[in-house]
mmCIF file of C-alpha atoms in Angstrom:
data_model
loop_
_atom_site.group_PDB
_atom_site.id
_atom_site.type_symbol
_atom_site.label_atom_id
_atom_site.label_comp_id
_atom_site.label_asym_id
_atom_site.label_seq_id
_atom_site.Cartn_x
_atom_site.Cartn_y
_atom_site.Cartn_z
ATOM 1 C CA MET A 51 -25.222 -5.323 12.457
ATOM 2 C CA THR A 52 -28.632 -6.956 12.834
ATOM 3 C CA ARG A 53 -29.658 -9.984 10.797
ATOM 4 C CA ASN A 54 -31.897 -7.890 8.544
ATOM 5 C CA GLU A 55 -29.118 -5.345 7.998
ATOM 6 C CA GLN A 56 -26.707 -8.158 7.164
ATOM 7 C CA LEU A 57 -29.090 -9.643 4.589
ATOM 8 C CA ALA A 58 -29.772 -6.214 3.098
ATOM 9 C CA SER A 59 -26.045 -5.542 2.718
ATOM 10 C CA VAL A 60 -25.626 -8.849 0.870
ATOM 11 C CA GLU A 61 -28.332 -7.877 -1.600
ATOM 12 C CA VAL A 62 -26.663 -4.497 -2.210
ATOM 13 C CA GLU A 63 -23.287 -6.160 -2.775
ATOM 14 C CA ARG A 64 -24.825 -8.887 -4.942
ATOM 15 C CA LYS A 65 -26.410 -6.322 -7.251
ATOM 16 C CA HIS A 66 -23.193 -4.312 -7.417
ATOM 17 C CA LEU A 67 -21.112 -7.377 -8.279
ATOM 18 C CA GLU A 68 -23.590 -8.578 -10.897
ATOM 19 C CA GLU A 69 -23.683 -5.141 -12.522
ATOM 20 C CA LYS A 70 -19.879 -4.949 -12.677
ATOM 21 C CA LEU A 71 -19.480 -8.482 -14.045
ATOM 22 C CA ASN A 72 -22.019 -7.744 -16.758
ATOM 23 C CA GLN A 73 -20.048 -4.606 -17.624
ATOM 24 C CA LEU A 74 -16.942 -6.763 -17.824
ATOM 25 C CA ILE A 75 -18.408 -9.204 -20.341
ATOM 26 C CA LYS A 76 -19.341 -6.283 -22.577
ATOM 27 C CA HIS A 77 -15.685 -5.233 -22.506
ATOM 28 C CA ILE A 78 -14.493 -8.766 -23.254
ATOM 29 C CA GLY A 79 -16.907 -9.592 -26.080
ATOM 30 C CA ASN A 80 -16.803 -13.009 -27.737
ATOM 31 C CA ILE A 81 -13.981 -15.371 -26.827
ATOM 32 C CA PRO A 82 -12.236 -16.900 -29.884
ATOM 33 C CA ILE A 83 -11.691 -20.641 -29.507
ATOM 34 C CA ALA A 84 -11.111 -22.027 -33.022
ATOM 35 C CA ASN A 85 -12.076 -21.275 -36.622
ATOM 36 C CA THR A 86 -13.950 -23.007 -39.403
ATOM 37 C CA ASP A 87 -10.708 -23.972 -41.144
ATOM 38 C CA ILE A 88 -9.606 -26.288 -38.354
ATOM 39 C CA MET A 89 -13.169 -27.193 -37.234
ATOM 40 C CA PRO A 90 -15.132 -27.179 -40.518
ATOM 41 C CA TYR A 91 -18.024 -29.160 -38.994
ATOM 42 C CA GLY A 92 -18.593 -26.849 -36.081
ATOM 43 C CA TRP A 93 -18.802 -27.576 -32.377
ATOM 44 C CA ARG A 94 -20.473 -30.989 -32.513
ATOM 45 C CA LYS A 95 -20.071 -32.711 -29.132
ATOM 46 C CA ALA A 96 -17.848 -29.906 -27.855
ATOM 47 C CA ALA A 97 -20.870 -27.609 -27.436
ATOM 48 C CA LYS A 98 -21.015 -28.186 -23.689
ATOM 49 C CA GLY A 99 -20.196 -25.851 -20.835
ATOM 50 C CA ARG A 100 -17.603 -28.129 -19.268
ATOM 51 C CA THR A 101 -15.627 -28.121 -22.535
ATOM 52 C CA VAL A 102 -14.635 -24.474 -22.181
ATOM 53 C CA TRP A 103 -15.405 -23.543 -18.571
ATOM 54 C CA ARG A 104 -11.744 -23.310 -17.524
ATOM 55 C CA ILE A 105 -10.969 -20.916 -20.384
ATOM 56 C CA VAL A 106 -14.020 -18.814 -19.531
ATOM 57 C CA GLU A 107 -12.943 -18.712 -15.884
ATOM 58 C CA GLU A 108 -9.432 -17.553 -16.813
ATOM 59 C CA VAL A 109 -10.717 -14.892 -19.223
ATOM 60 C CA ILE A 110 -13.037 -13.525 -16.530
ATOM 61 C CA SER A 111 -10.357 -13.589 -13.824
ATOM 62 C CA GLN A 112 -7.764 -11.849 -15.974
ATOM 63 C CA GLY A 113 -10.337 -9.378 -17.244
ATOM 64 C CA LEU A 114 -11.157 -8.422 -13.670
ATOM 65 C CA GLU A 115 -7.525 -8.122 -12.622
ATOM 66 C CA SER A 116 -6.762 -5.817 -15.543
ATOM 67 C CA ARG A 117 -9.814 -3.576 -14.959
ATOM 68 C CA VAL A 118 -9.962 -3.303 -11.168
ATOM 69 C CA LYS A 119 -10.219 0.492 -10.978
ATOM 70 C CA GLN A 120 -12.149 0.829 -14.225
ATOM 71 C CA LEU A 121 -14.896 -1.381 -12.800
ATOM 72 C CA GLY A 122 -14.874 0.399 -9.454
ATOM 73 C CA PHE A 123 -13.325 -2.280 -7.248
ATOM 74 C CA ASP A 124 -10.813 -1.489 -4.518
ATOM 75 C CA SER A 125 -9.046 -4.784 -5.159
ATOM 76 C CA VAL A 126 -9.446 -8.145 -6.920
ATOM 77 C CA HIS A 127 -7.268 -11.159 -6.154
ATOM 78 C CA THR A 128 -7.497 -14.560 -7.807
ATOM 79 C CA ALA A 129 -7.400 -17.681 -5.632
ATOM 80 C CA ASP A 130 -4.101 -19.468 -5.121
ATOM 81 C CA SER A 131 -5.729 -22.903 -5.374
ATOM 82 C CA GLU A 132 -7.722 -24.363 -8.255
ATOM 83 C CA VAL A 133 -9.652 -26.694 -5.944
ATOM 84 C CA GLY A 134 -10.936 -24.209 -3.377
ATOM 85 C CA VAL A 135 -14.480 -22.922 -2.965
ATOM 86 C CA PHE A 136 -13.787 -19.550 -4.608
ATOM 87 C CA ASP A 137 -12.006 -18.313 -7.727
ATOM 88 C CA PHE A 138 -11.418 -14.707 -6.719
ATOM 89 C CA ARG A 139 -11.942 -12.341 -3.816
ATOM 90 C CA PHE A 140 -12.769 -8.668 -4.063
ATOM 91 C CA CYS A 141 -13.664 -5.586 -2.108
ATOM 92 C CA TYR A 142 -15.177 -2.244 -3.058
ATOM 93 C CA ASP A 143 -16.114 1.005 -1.339
ATOM 94 C CA GLY A 144 -13.944 0.108 1.652
ATOM 95 C CA ASN A 145 -16.013 -2.951 2.559
ATOM 96 C CA LYS A 146 -14.592 -6.255 3.789
ATOM 97 C CA GLU A 147 -13.461 -8.836 1.246
ATOM 98 C CA SER A 148 -16.026 -11.109 -0.357
ATOM 99 C CA TYR A 149 -15.540 -14.239 -2.430
ATOM 100 C CA VAL A 150 -16.774 -15.482 -5.816
ATOM 101 C CA ASN A 151 -17.062 -18.941 -7.349
ATOM 102 C CA ILE A 152 -17.211 -18.760 -11.173
ATOM 103 C CA LYS A 153 -19.537 -21.112 -13.052
ATOM 104 C CA SER A 154 -20.718 -21.322 -16.651
ATOM 105 C CA ALA A 155 -24.053 -22.423 -18.082
ATOM 106 C CA VAL A 156 -25.041 -22.918 -21.703
ATOM 107 C CA LEU A 157 -27.771 -20.595 -22.958
ATOM 108 C CA GLY A 158 -31.022 -22.534 -23.305
ATOM 109 C CA GLY A 159 -29.597 -25.602 -21.578
ATOM 110 C CA ARG A 160 -31.612 -27.936 -19.400
ATOM 111 C CA THR A 161 -32.052 -27.264 -15.697
ATOM 112 C CA ASN A 162 -30.033 -29.828 -13.775
ATOM 113 C CA LYS A 163 -28.612 -30.270 -10.309
ATOM 114 C CA ASP A 164 -25.133 -28.847 -10.845
ATOM 115 C CA ASP A 165 -22.081 -29.147 -8.631
ATOM 116 C CA ILE A 166 -21.393 -25.982 -6.636
ATOM 117 C CA SER A 167 -18.456 -27.011 -4.422
ATOM 118 C CA LYS A 168 -17.434 -29.823 -2.127
ATOM 119 C CA ALA A 169 -19.580 -29.622 0.987
ATOM 120 C CA VAL A 170 -16.633 -30.255 3.319
ATOM 121 C CA GLY A 171 -14.697 -27.419 1.685
ATOM 122 C CA LEU A 172 -17.636 -25.050 2.113
ATOM 123 C CA ILE A 173 -18.097 -26.079 5.737
ATOM 124 C CA ASP A 174 -14.425 -25.410 6.439
ATOM 125 C CA PHE A 175 -14.620 -22.077 4.611
ATOM 126 C CA TYR A 176 -17.583 -20.816 6.634
ATOM 127 C CA LYS A 177 -16.023 -21.997 9.896
ATOM 128 C CA GLU A 178 -12.830 -20.116 9.088
ATOM 129 C CA ASN A 179 -14.711 -17.083 7.686
ATOM 130 C CA PRO A 180 -17.926 -16.937 9.754
ATOM 131 C CA SER A 181 -19.186 -13.629 8.337
ATOM 132 C CA ALA A 182 -17.883 -13.929 4.774
ATOM 133 C CA ASN A 183 -20.066 -13.386 1.723
ATOM 134 C CA LEU A 184 -19.534 -16.076 -0.905
ATOM 135 C CA TYR A 185 -21.257 -15.780 -4.277
ATOM 136 C CA VAL A 186 -21.792 -18.050 -7.262
ATOM 137 C CA ALA A 187 -21.303 -16.015 -10.452
ATOM 138 C CA THR A 188 -22.770 -17.932 -13.382
ATOM 139 C CA PHE A 189 -21.755 -16.770 -16.846
ATOM 140 C CA VAL A 190 -24.314 -17.796 -19.432
ATOM 141 C CA ILE A 191 -22.473 -18.756 -22.618
ATOM 142 C CA SER A 192 -23.356 -19.609 -26.206
ATOM 143 C CA PHE A 193 -21.449 -21.521 -28.878
ATOM 144 C CA ASN A 194 -21.338 -19.293 -31.940
ATOM 145 C CA ASP A 195 -21.066 -20.414 -35.567
ATOM 146 C CA ASP A 196 -17.807 -18.496 -35.987
ATOM 147 C CA MET A 197 -16.259 -20.745 -33.300
ATOM 148 C CA THR A 198 -16.308 -18.107 -30.596
ATOM 149 C CA ILE A 199 -17.860 -18.346 -27.148
ATOM 150 C CA GLY A 200 -20.459 -15.699 -26.463
ATOM 151 C CA LEU A 201 -20.732 -14.264 -22.962
ATOM 152 C CA ASN A 202 -24.436 -13.430 -22.751
ATOM 153 C CA LYS A 203 -24.963 -12.409 -19.148
ATOM 154 C CA CYS A 204 -23.851 -13.043 -15.584
ATOM 155 C CA ILE A 205 -26.113 -14.067 -12.702
ATOM 156 C CA VAL A 206 -24.792 -13.589 -9.170
ATOM 157 C CA PHE A 207 -26.353 -15.699 -6.403
ATOM 158 C CA PRO A 208 -25.281 -15.738 -2.732
ATOM 159 C CA THR A 209 -24.222 -19.299 -1.907
ATOM 160 C CA ALA A 210 -25.859 -19.023 1.509
ATOM 161 C CA TRP A 211 -29.202 -18.310 -0.190
ATOM 162 C CA ILE A 212 -29.343 -21.480 -2.295
ATOM 163 C CA PRO A 213 -32.817 -22.932 -1.611
ATOM 164 C CA ASP A 214 -32.318 -26.592 -2.566
ATOM 165 C CA VAL A 215 -29.362 -27.518 -0.369
ATOM 166 C CA TYR A 216 -28.412 -31.085 -1.309
ATOM 167 C CA VAL A 217 -25.144 -32.950 -0.785
ATOM 168 C CA ASN A 218 -24.687 -35.842 -3.193
ATOM 169 C CA PRO A 219 -23.280 -38.841 -1.289
ATOM 170 C CA SER A 220 -22.120 -40.580 -4.467
ATOM 171 C CA ASN A 221 -20.495 -37.588 -6.167
ATOM 172 C CA ASN A 222 -17.519 -36.759 -3.947
ATOM 173 C CA GLY A 223 -19.801 -35.075 -1.436
ATOM 174 C CA ASN A 224 -20.588 -32.077 -3.627
ATOM 175 C CA LEU A 225 -23.185 -29.495 -2.758
ATOM 176 C CA GLN A 226 -25.557 -29.522 -5.717
ATOM 177 C CA SER A 227 -28.330 -27.176 -6.752
ATOM 178 C CA SER A 228 -30.685 -26.696 -9.672
ATOM 179 C CA MET A 229 -31.920 -23.297 -8.439
ATOM 180 C CA TYR A 230 -28.714 -21.272 -8.061
ATOM 181 C CA LYS A 231 -29.439 -19.265 -11.233
ATOM 182 C CA ASN A 232 -33.002 -18.358 -10.230
ATOM 183 C CA LEU A 233 -32.937 -15.434 -7.782
ATOM 184 C CA SER A 234 -36.694 -15.533 -7.235
ATOM 185 C CA THR A 235 -36.238 -18.823 -5.348
ATOM 186 C CA ALA A 236 -33.561 -17.532 -2.943
ATOM 187 C CA VAL A 237 -33.896 -18.357 0.748
ATOM 188 C CA LYS A 238 -32.206 -15.473 2.535
ATOM 189 C CA ARG A 239 -29.822 -16.761 5.216
ATOM 190 C CA THR A 240 -26.776 -15.463 7.029
ATOM 191 C CA PRO A 241 -23.539 -17.409 6.494
ATOM 192 C CA GLN A 242 -23.905 -19.094 9.882
ATOM 193 C CA GLU A 243 -27.527 -20.049 9.225
ATOM 194 C CA PHE A 244 -26.421 -21.605 5.948
ATOM 195 C CA LEU A 245 -23.576 -23.435 7.678
ATOM 196 C CA LEU A 246 -26.060 -25.214 9.960
ATOM 197 C CA VAL A 247 -28.224 -26.239 6.996
ATOM 198 C CA LEU A 248 -25.200 -27.419 5.017
ATOM 199 C CA GLU A 249 -23.780 -29.422 7.936
ATOM 200 C CA GLU A 250 -27.135 -31.163 8.342
ATOM 201 C CA ALA A 251 -27.293 -31.976 4.604
ATOM 202 C CA ASN A 252 -23.721 -33.254 4.692
ATOM 203 C CA GLN A 253 -24.514 -35.500 7.650
ATOM 204 C CA VAL A 254 -27.485 -36.956 5.779
ATOM 205 C CA ALA A 255 -25.205 -37.654 2.807
ATOM 206 C CA LEU A 256 -22.614 -39.360 5.026
ATOM 207 C CA GLU A 257 -25.271 -41.592 6.578
ATOM 208 C CA LYS A 258 -26.612 -42.541 3.148
ATOM 209 C CA LYS A 259 -23.113 -43.411 2.001
ATOM 210 C CA LYS A 260 -22.549 -45.594 5.052
ATOM 211 C CA ARG A 261 -25.809 -47.465 4.529
ATOM 212 C CA LYS A 262 -24.990 -48.021 0.882
ATOM 213 C CA SER A 263 -21.564 -49.440 1.719
ATOM 214 C CA GLY A 264 -23.074 -51.669 4.419
ATOM 215 C CA ARG A 265 -20.945 -50.228 7.210
#
């Protein structure tokens, strides 16, 4: 497969995955979290994505597992580890397995540099899986007055296409990005092209950390 064919196949798979995940959230509907009897003053400071992201992730994962054939997947398997670079792997139409990292973002929230995964973990992943497709699936959520979480839409972005590759030296070496929800900014790369960029960014972060510590 040529480079252009490889990139084209990623775009086809990305669109397919995004379409199926958006079908899934229509099936799931709003996620009940509490009620106005036990939280009469509403969400208050709890109206943040990190407050409920683990519940959202579990709802999505279980929803996928229970609707594999209905959504047109050949298989869906959740990750064994909670600290890896992906939350589930899937395949469809007889293709090789691909991998998905689930994120959540609050509807109308500010654009920030968000953590994607630990850079070292991603480097190891791409070295062990040199042709693997890894996606960030961001579920845009809202905090409803009836104390449910709304699943508004899902945006699927190939990790290798993140344009603003930055490894934060003071935040556990995490790859961060503010553009991973904006497909118009994507820089189309193969996994191995991304690995080179990520390794360079990680090296810059390590050197900054050394200078800061005076070593």
